[in-house]
Coordinates of C-alpha atoms in Angstrom, one line a residue:
M667 CA -3.7 -18.7 47.4
S668 CA -5.3 -17.1 45.1
P669 CA -3.8 -16.1 42.1
V670 CA -3.4 -12.2 42.1
R671 CA -5.5 -10.8 39.3
R672 CA -4.4 -7.6 37.3
P673 CA -6.5 -4.0 36.9
R674 CA -8.6 -4.7 33.7
G675 CA -7.3 -1.3 32.7
S676 CA -3.9 -2.8 32.5
L677 CA -4.9 -5.8 31.0
V678 CA -6.4 -3.4 28.2
L679 CA -3.6 -1.4 27.5
E680 CA -1.6 -4.3 27.3
R681 CA -3.3 -6.0 24.7
F682 CA -3.6 -2.5 23.2
Q683 CA 0.3 -2.3 23.3
H684 CA 0.5 -5.5 20.5
P685 CA 2.4 -4.3 17.7
A686 CA -0.4 -5.4 14.8
Q687 CA -2.8 -2.9 17.1
V688 CA 0.1 -0.4 17.2
V689 CA -0.4 0.1 13.5
V690 CA -3.7 -0.1 13.5
S691 CA -4.5 3.1 15.7
G692 CA -1.5 4.7 14.1
F693 CA -2.7 4.3 10.9
A694 CA -6.4 5.8 11.8
V695 CA -4.5 8.4 13.4
V696 CA -2.7 10.0 10.7
I697 CA -5.8 9.4 8.8
A698 CA -7.8 11.7 10.9
A699 CA -5.1 14.2 10.6
G700 CA -5.4 14.0 7.4
T701 CA -8.8 14.0 7.3
L702 CA -8.6 17.0 9.3
L703 CA -6.0 19.0 7.2
L704 CA -7.8 18.6 4.2
S705 CA -11.2 19.9 5.8
L706 CA -9.1 23.3 6.3
P707 CA -10.4 26.0 3.6
Q708 CA -7.0 26.3 2.5
A709 CA -6.6 22.7 1.1
T710 CA -9.1 23.7 -1.6
E711 CA -8.9 25.4 -4.8
S712 CA -11.8 27.5 -3.9
G713 CA -11.0 28.3 -0.3
D714 CA -14.1 26.6 0.8
A715 CA -13.7 24.0 3.1
A716 CA -14.1 20.5 1.8
H717 CA -17.1 18.4 2.7
W718 CA -15.7 16.2 5.5
R719 CA -16.7 12.7 3.5
D720 CA -14.6 14.0 1.0
A721 CA -11.4 14.6 3.0
L722 CA -12.1 11.6 5.2
F723 CA -12.4 9.2 1.2
T724 CA -9.3 11.1 -0.1
A725 CA -7.3 10.8 3.1
T726 CA -7.8 7.1 3.6
S727 CA -7.6 6.8 -0.3
A728 CA -3.9 8.2 0.3
V729 CA -2.7 6.8 3.5
C730 CA -3.7 3.3 2.4
V731 CA -2.1 4.1 -1.1
T732 CA -5.4 3.1 -3.2
G733 CA -5.9 6.1 -5.4
L734 CA -9.8 5.8 -5.8
I735 CA -11.1 9.7 -5.4
T736 CA -14.6 11.5 -5.0
V737 CA -12.9 14.7 -6.5
D738 CA -10.5 15.5 -8.9
T739 CA -7.0 16.1 -7.0
G740 CA -6.0 18.2 -9.4
S741 CA -8.5 20.9 -9.7
Y742 CA -10.1 21.0 -6.6
W743 CA -7.2 20.3 -4.1
S744 CA -5.1 23.5 -3.8
S745 CA -1.3 23.2 -3.8
F746 CA -1.5 23.2 0.4
G747 CA -4.1 20.6 -0.4
E748 CA -1.9 18.2 -3.0
V749 CA 1.0 18.6 -0.4
V750 CA -1.1 17.0 2.5
I751 CA -1.9 14.1 0.1
L752 CA 2.0 14.0 -0.6
G753 CA 2.9 13.8 2.8
L754 CA 0.2 11.3 3.2
I755 CA 1.2 9.1 0.7
Q756 CA 4.8 8.6 1.5
V757 CA 3.3 7.9 5.2
G758 CA 1.2 5.4 3.8
G759 CA 3.7 4.1 1.3
L760 CA 6.6 3.7 3.6
G761 CA 4.8 2.8 6.6
L762 CA 4.1 4.5 9.6
M763 CA 6.2 2.5 12.1
T764 CA 8.9 2.7 9.9
L765 CA 9.1 6.2 10.1
A766 CA 8.0 6.5 13.5
T767 CA 11.5 3.6 14.1
L768 CA 13.7 5.9 12.3
F769 CA 12.9 9.1 14.1
A770 CA 13.7 6.8 17.2
I771 CA 17.2 5.9 15.7
L772 CA 18.0 9.5 14.9
L773 CA 16.9 10.9 18.2
S774 CA 18.4 8.3 20.8
R775 CA 20.3 5.5 19.0
R776 CA 17.8 2.9 21.2
L777 CA 15.2 0.9 19.5
G778 CA 13.0 -0.5 22.4
L779 CA 11.2 -4.2 22.0
R780 CA 7.6 -2.9 21.6
A781 CA 9.1 -0.4 18.8
R782 CA 11.3 -3.4 16.6
M783 CA 8.1 -5.8 16.9
A784 CA 6.0 -2.7 15.2
A785 CA 8.6 -2.2 13.0
Q786 CA 9.1 -5.6 12.2
L787 CA 5.4 -6.2 11.3
E788 CA 5.6 -3.1 9.1
T789 CA 8.7 -4.2 7.3
K790 CA 8.1 -7.9 7.0
T791 CA 11.6 -7.9 8.8
M792 CA 12.2 -11.8 9.0
R793 CA 14.6 -11.3 12.1
M794 CA 14.3 -8.8 15.7
T795 CA 17.8 -8.1 15.0
D796 CA 17.6 -6.8 11.2
V797 CA 14.7 -4.0 12.2
R798 CA 17.5 -1.5 12.8
R799 CA 19.5 -1.7 9.9
V800 CA 16.5 -2.4 7.3
V801 CA 14.7 0.5 8.1
R802 CA 17.7 2.6 7.4
Q803 CA 17.6 0.6 3.8
V804 CA 13.8 1.3 3.4
V805 CA 14.0 4.8 3.7
V806 CA 17.4 5.6 1.8
F807 CA 15.7 3.6 -1.3
S808 CA 12.8 4.4 -1.2
L809 CA 13.8 8.3 -1.3
V810 CA 16.7 7.4 -3.9
S811 CA 14.1 5.6 -6.2
E812 CA 11.9 8.5 -5.8
A813 CA 14.3 10.8 -6.6
L814 CA 15.6 9.0 -9.8
I815 CA 12.1 8.8 -11.3
A816 CA 11.4 12.4 -10.4
A817 CA 14.3 13.5 -12.2
V818 CA 13.5 11.6 -15.5
L819 CA 9.7 13.0 -14.8
T820 CA 10.9 16.5 -14.9
V821 CA 13.1 16.4 -17.6
R822 CA 10.9 14.6 -20.1
L823 CA 8.2 17.7 -19.0
V824 CA 10.6 20.1 -19.5
L825 CA 12.0 19.5 -22.8
G826 CA 9.1 17.5 -24.3
Y827 CA 6.1 19.8 -22.7
G828 CA 7.5 22.9 -22.5
E829 CA 6.3 23.0 -18.9
P830 CA 8.5 25.5 -16.5
V831 CA 11.7 23.8 -14.7
G832 CA 9.8 24.6 -11.4
R833 CA 6.4 23.2 -12.6
A834 CA 7.9 20.0 -13.7
L835 CA 9.7 19.5 -10.9
Y836 CA 6.7 19.5 -8.2
L837 CA 4.7 17.1 -11.1
G838 CA 8.0 15.2 -11.4
V839 CA 8.3 14.5 -7.3
F840 CA 4.4 14.0 -6.7
H841 CA 3.8 11.4 -9.5
A842 CA 7.4 10.0 -8.7
V843 CA 6.3 9.5 -4.9
S844 CA 3.1 8.6 -6.2
A845 CA 3.7 5.5 -8.3
F846 CA 6.7 4.0 -6.5
N847 CA 3.9 3.6 -3.4
N848 CA 2.1 2.6 -5.5
A849 CA -0.8 5.1 -4.7
G850 CA -2.2 6.1 -8.3
F851 CA -2.9 9.8 -7.7
A852 CA -2.3 12.2 -10.2
L853 CA -2.7 15.9 -11.0
W854 CA -4.2 15.9 -14.5
P855 CA -7.8 14.8 -15.2
D856 CA -7.2 11.9 -17.2
N857 CA -4.6 10.6 -14.8
L858 CA -1.5 9.8 -17.0
V859 CA -4.1 9.1 -20.3
R860 CA -2.4 12.1 -22.0
F861 CA 0.9 10.5 -22.1
A862 CA 0.1 6.8 -23.0
A863 CA 2.0 7.1 -26.1
D864 CA 4.9 8.5 -24.9
P865 CA 7.6 5.9 -23.2
W866 CA 9.7 8.3 -21.3
I867 CA 6.6 9.0 -19.0
T868 CA 5.2 5.7 -19.1
L869 CA 8.0 3.6 -18.3
A870 CA 9.2 5.8 -15.7
I871 CA 6.2 4.9 -13.9
C872 CA 5.9 1.0 -14.9
A873 CA 9.7 1.2 -13.2
A874 CA 8.3 3.0 -10.2
V875 CA 5.3 1.1 -9.9
I876 CA 6.9 -2.4 -10.3
V877 CA 10.0 -1.7 -7.8
G878 CA 7.8 -0.4 -5.3
G879 CA 5.6 -3.3 -5.6
L880 CA 7.7 -6.0 -5.0
G881 CA 8.7 -5.7 -1.4
F882 CA 11.8 -4.6 -0.1
P883 CA 12.9 -7.7 1.1
V884 CA 13.0 -8.9 -2.4
V885 CA 15.1 -6.0 -3.9
F886 CA 17.2 -6.1 -1.0
D887 CA 18.2 -9.7 -1.8
L888 CA 18.0 -9.2 -5.5
A889 CA 20.3 -6.1 -4.8
R890 CA 22.5 -8.3 -2.5
N891 CA 22.2 -11.9 -4.9
W892 CA 21.8 -10.5 -8.6
R893 CA 24.1 -12.6 -10.0
R894 CA 23.5 -15.7 -8.0
P895 CA 20.1 -17.0 -8.2
R896 CA 20.6 -20.0 -6.9
V897 CA 20.9 -18.5 -3.2
W898 CA 17.5 -16.0 -3.9
T899 CA 14.9 -16.6 -1.4
V900 CA 12.1 -18.5 -1.7
L901 CA 10.0 -15.3 -1.1
T902 CA 12.3 -14.1 -4.0
R903 CA 11.5 -16.4 -6.8
V904 CA 7.8 -17.0 -6.0
T905 CA 7.2 -12.9 -5.9
L906 CA 9.0 -12.7 -8.9
G907 CA 7.5 -15.4 -10.5
M908 CA 3.8 -14.5 -9.9
T909 CA 4.8 -10.8 -11.0
A910 CA 5.8 -11.9 -14.6
V911 CA 3.2 -14.3 -14.5
L912 CA 0.9 -11.7 -14.0
L913 CA 2.5 -8.7 -16.0
A914 CA 2.8 -11.0 -18.9
G915 CA -0.7 -12.6 -18.5
G916 CA -2.3 -8.8 -17.9
M917 CA -1.0 -7.6 -21.1
L918 CA -1.6 -10.3 -23.2
I919 CA -5.5 -10.9 -22.0
L920 CA -5.9 -6.9 -22.3
T921 CA -4.2 -6.9 -25.7
A922 CA -6.6 -9.0 -27.0
A923 CA -9.5 -8.0 -25.4
E924 CA -8.9 -4.3 -26.8
W925 CA -7.0 -4.9 -30.0
D926 CA -10.4 -3.9 -31.7
K927 CA -11.2 -0.8 -30.3
P928 CA -10.8 2.4 -31.8
G929 CA -8.9 4.9 -30.6
D930 CA -9.3 5.7 -26.0
A931 CA -12.4 3.6 -25.5
G932 CA -10.4 1.5 -24.0
R933 CA -7.9 3.7 -22.0
S934 CA -8.9 3.7 -18.0
A935 CA -8.2 7.0 -16.5
H936 CA -6.5 5.9 -13.3
A937 CA -3.8 4.1 -13.5
G938 CA -3.4 1.3 -10.1
P939 CA -0.5 -0.3 -8.4
L940 CA 0.6 -3.9 -8.5
A941 CA 1.2 -4.8 -4.9
G942 CA -2.0 -4.7 -3.8
G943 CA -4.6 -6.9 -2.4
L944 CA -3.3 -10.9 -1.5
R945 CA 0.5 -10.4 -2.3
V946 CA 1.6 -12.5 -4.5
G947 CA 4.2 -14.3 -1.9
G948 CA 0.8 -15.5 0.2
H949 CA -0.8 -17.3 -2.7
A950 CA 2.3 -19.6 -3.0
A951 CA 2.4 -19.9 0.5
H952 CA 4.0 -23.4 2.1
G953 CA 6.4 -25.4 4.9
R954 CA 4.4 -25.5 7.9
V955 CA 0.4 -26.4 8.7
Q956 CA -0.2 -22.8 10.4
H957 CA 1.6 -21.0 7.0
Q958 CA -1.2 -23.0 5.0
R959 CA -4.2 -22.4 7.3
Q960 CA -2.9 -18.4 7.6
A961 CA -3.3 -17.9 3.9
M962 CA -6.6 -19.7 4.0
A963 CA -7.9 -17.9 6.3
I964 CA -6.8 -14.6 4.5
V965 CA -8.3 -15.5 1.4
L966 CA -11.5 -16.6 2.8
L967 CA -11.6 -13.3 5.0
S968 CA -10.8 -11.2 1.9
L969 CA -13.3 -13.0 0.1
G970 CA -16.2 -12.5 2.5
L971 CA -15.7 -8.7 2.7
V972 CA -15.1 -8.4 -0.4
A973 CA -18.8 -10.1 -1.1
S974 CA -20.8 -8.0 1.6
V975 CA -19.3 -5.3 0.6
T976 CA -20.7 -5.7 -3.2
F977 CA -23.8 -6.8 -2.0
A978 CA -24.8 -3.4 -0.1
L979 CA -23.0 -1.2 -2.8
L980 CA -26.1 -3.4 -5.2
T981 CA -28.8 -2.6 -2.6
L982 CA -27.6 1.0 -2.2
T983 CA -26.9 1.9 -6.0
S984 CA -28.3 1.3 -9.6
Y985 CA -24.9 -0.2 -10.4
S986 CA -24.3 -3.4 -12.3
L987 CA -23.0 -6.1 -10.4
D988 CA -19.3 -6.1 -13.2
Q989 CA -19.0 -2.1 -12.0
V990 CA -19.4 -2.8 -8.3
L991 CA -17.3 -5.9 -7.9
F992 CA -14.6 -4.1 -9.8
E993 CA -15.1 -0.7 -7.8
V994 CA -15.2 -2.7 -4.2
T995 CA -12.1 -5.1 -5.2
S996 CA -10.1 -2.5 -6.1
A997 CA -10.7 -0.6 -3.1
F998 CA -10.1 -3.9 -0.7
G999 CA -6.9 -4.6 -2.9
T1000 CA -5.8 -0.8 -2.7
V1001 CA -5.4 -0.7 -6.2
G1002 CA -7.1 2.4 -7.2
L1003 CA -8.4 1.5 -10.8
S1004 CA -12.4 2.6 -11.5
T1005 CA -15.2 2.6 -13.6
G1006 CA -15.6 5.6 -12.6
I1007 CA -18.5 5.6 -10.7
T1008 CA -16.5 6.6 -6.9
A1009 CA -18.0 10.3 -7.0
D1010 CA -21.6 8.8 -7.7
I1011 CA -22.3 6.2 -4.9
P1012 CA -24.0 7.2 -2.4
A1013 CA -22.9 8.6 1.4
G1014 CA -23.6 4.9 3.1
G1015 CA -21.2 3.8 0.0
Q1016 CA -18.7 5.6 0.2
L1017 CA -18.1 4.9 4.1
L1018 CA -18.1 1.3 3.2
L1019 CA -15.2 1.9 0.5
I1020 CA -13.3 3.6 2.8
G1021 CA -13.3 0.9 5.4
L1022 CA -12.7 -1.8 2.9
M1023 CA -9.6 0.6 2.2
F1024 CA -8.6 0.7 5.2
I1025 CA -8.9 -3.1 5.9
G1026 CA -7.0 -3.7 2.8
R1027 CA -4.2 -1.5 3.8
I1028 CA -3.4 -3.5 7.4
G1029 CA -6.5 -6.0 7.6
P1030 CA -4.3 -9.3 6.1
L1031 CA -1.4 -8.4 9.0
T1032 CA -3.8 -7.6 11.6
F1033 CA -5.2 -11.1 10.9
A1034 CA -2.0 -12.9 10.4
T1035 CA -0.8 -11.5 13.5
A1036 CA -3.6 -12.5 15.0
L1037 CA -4.0 -16.4 14.1
A1038 CA -0.2 -16.8 14.9
L1039 CA -1.1 -15.3 18.8
R1040 CA -2.9 -19.1 18.5
E1041 CA -1.1 -20.9 17.7
R1042 CA 0.8 -23.7 20.2
A1043 CA 3.9 -23.8 20.9
Q1044 CA 6.0 -25.9 18.7
R1045 CA 8.8 -27.5 20.5
Y1046 CA 10.9 -28.2 17.2
E1047 CA 11.4 -26.4 13.5
L1048 CA 12.6 -27.8 10.6
P1049 CA 14.7 -26.0 8.3
E1050 CA 12.8 -23.8 6.0
E1051 CA 12.2 -20.1 4.9
R1052 CA 8.9 -18.3 5.1
P1053 CA 7.2 -16.6 2.6
I1054 CA 5.1 -13.4 3.8
V1055 CA 1.9 -14.6 4.1
G1056 CA -1.0 -11.7 3.6

């Protein structure tokens, strides 16, 4: 008896519906929708339709919570355009499948297996049974955190800088959402440089960036067990340790390197997030061999992408290696720091950066899932924790 063959179309559909592919296609759809909205004449201050490349670049940077820009956010985009960018940041930061899962829970109180798998992939939930609870916690924690940071910024802008209450509230909400989601967007031409000596603004932004960058599994573990470090998960310990090392080490290195520079010479115009590129938990992955292979594969693929795009931009532009490498690494790491060359990169180079931002936001998830699908079934499993890789 010959085996029954399913139609090719059904196989393609089944494969496309894998959770990783749903996440990738979902982000692509949101970016496309954001591009269309930013292409409307109402989205710009001048009333003229934005160039499709600027709209696409901005939408991708917002959804991928990167922060690289080709046009100044506060002066080029209208209030409508800024609200669109804010919405894209929120969707990209929370995660498309997180929001979709929340709506499914609210509307039907039911959640299908495929939706649970996609949400699990998006929220880094370790067990399938945790998805419903974790999604609720993620959304509530995000909104409460953003509201608290927005309140601090609003009060400071009113009392310290004389901003009208309405304008201060708008600025506070925008920058709180941007900071907590590690997006790096700001409504001032110098980003946040003007507030460099204001601890109320800088410390509030730093707190939002760090808390948002730690990741929800770590934050929730700390909330449950903050008095009992011994029961912290491996992921929490690794993330906190690596974060402390990177923050302290980076601060010391930057302080030493910029100590003798006068005034604002050493200050950058783009504030970037902590949780970009390869997650700190992935660098300390251990346990079964497949976790090590996944981590190594992700590192090698990431280095290959960064090297390839760097070489391409060196060919397309006249910028130096350090400028191009900095820009490319920032795009792939969804960091948003720039030496100021983004807007002057040719069209082909900007399209490469768009692709790199997209891959940097969802690529490691896709790569890790694809590698997992090729694993052989294992008949036993030793007790261990599984740090997030990618």
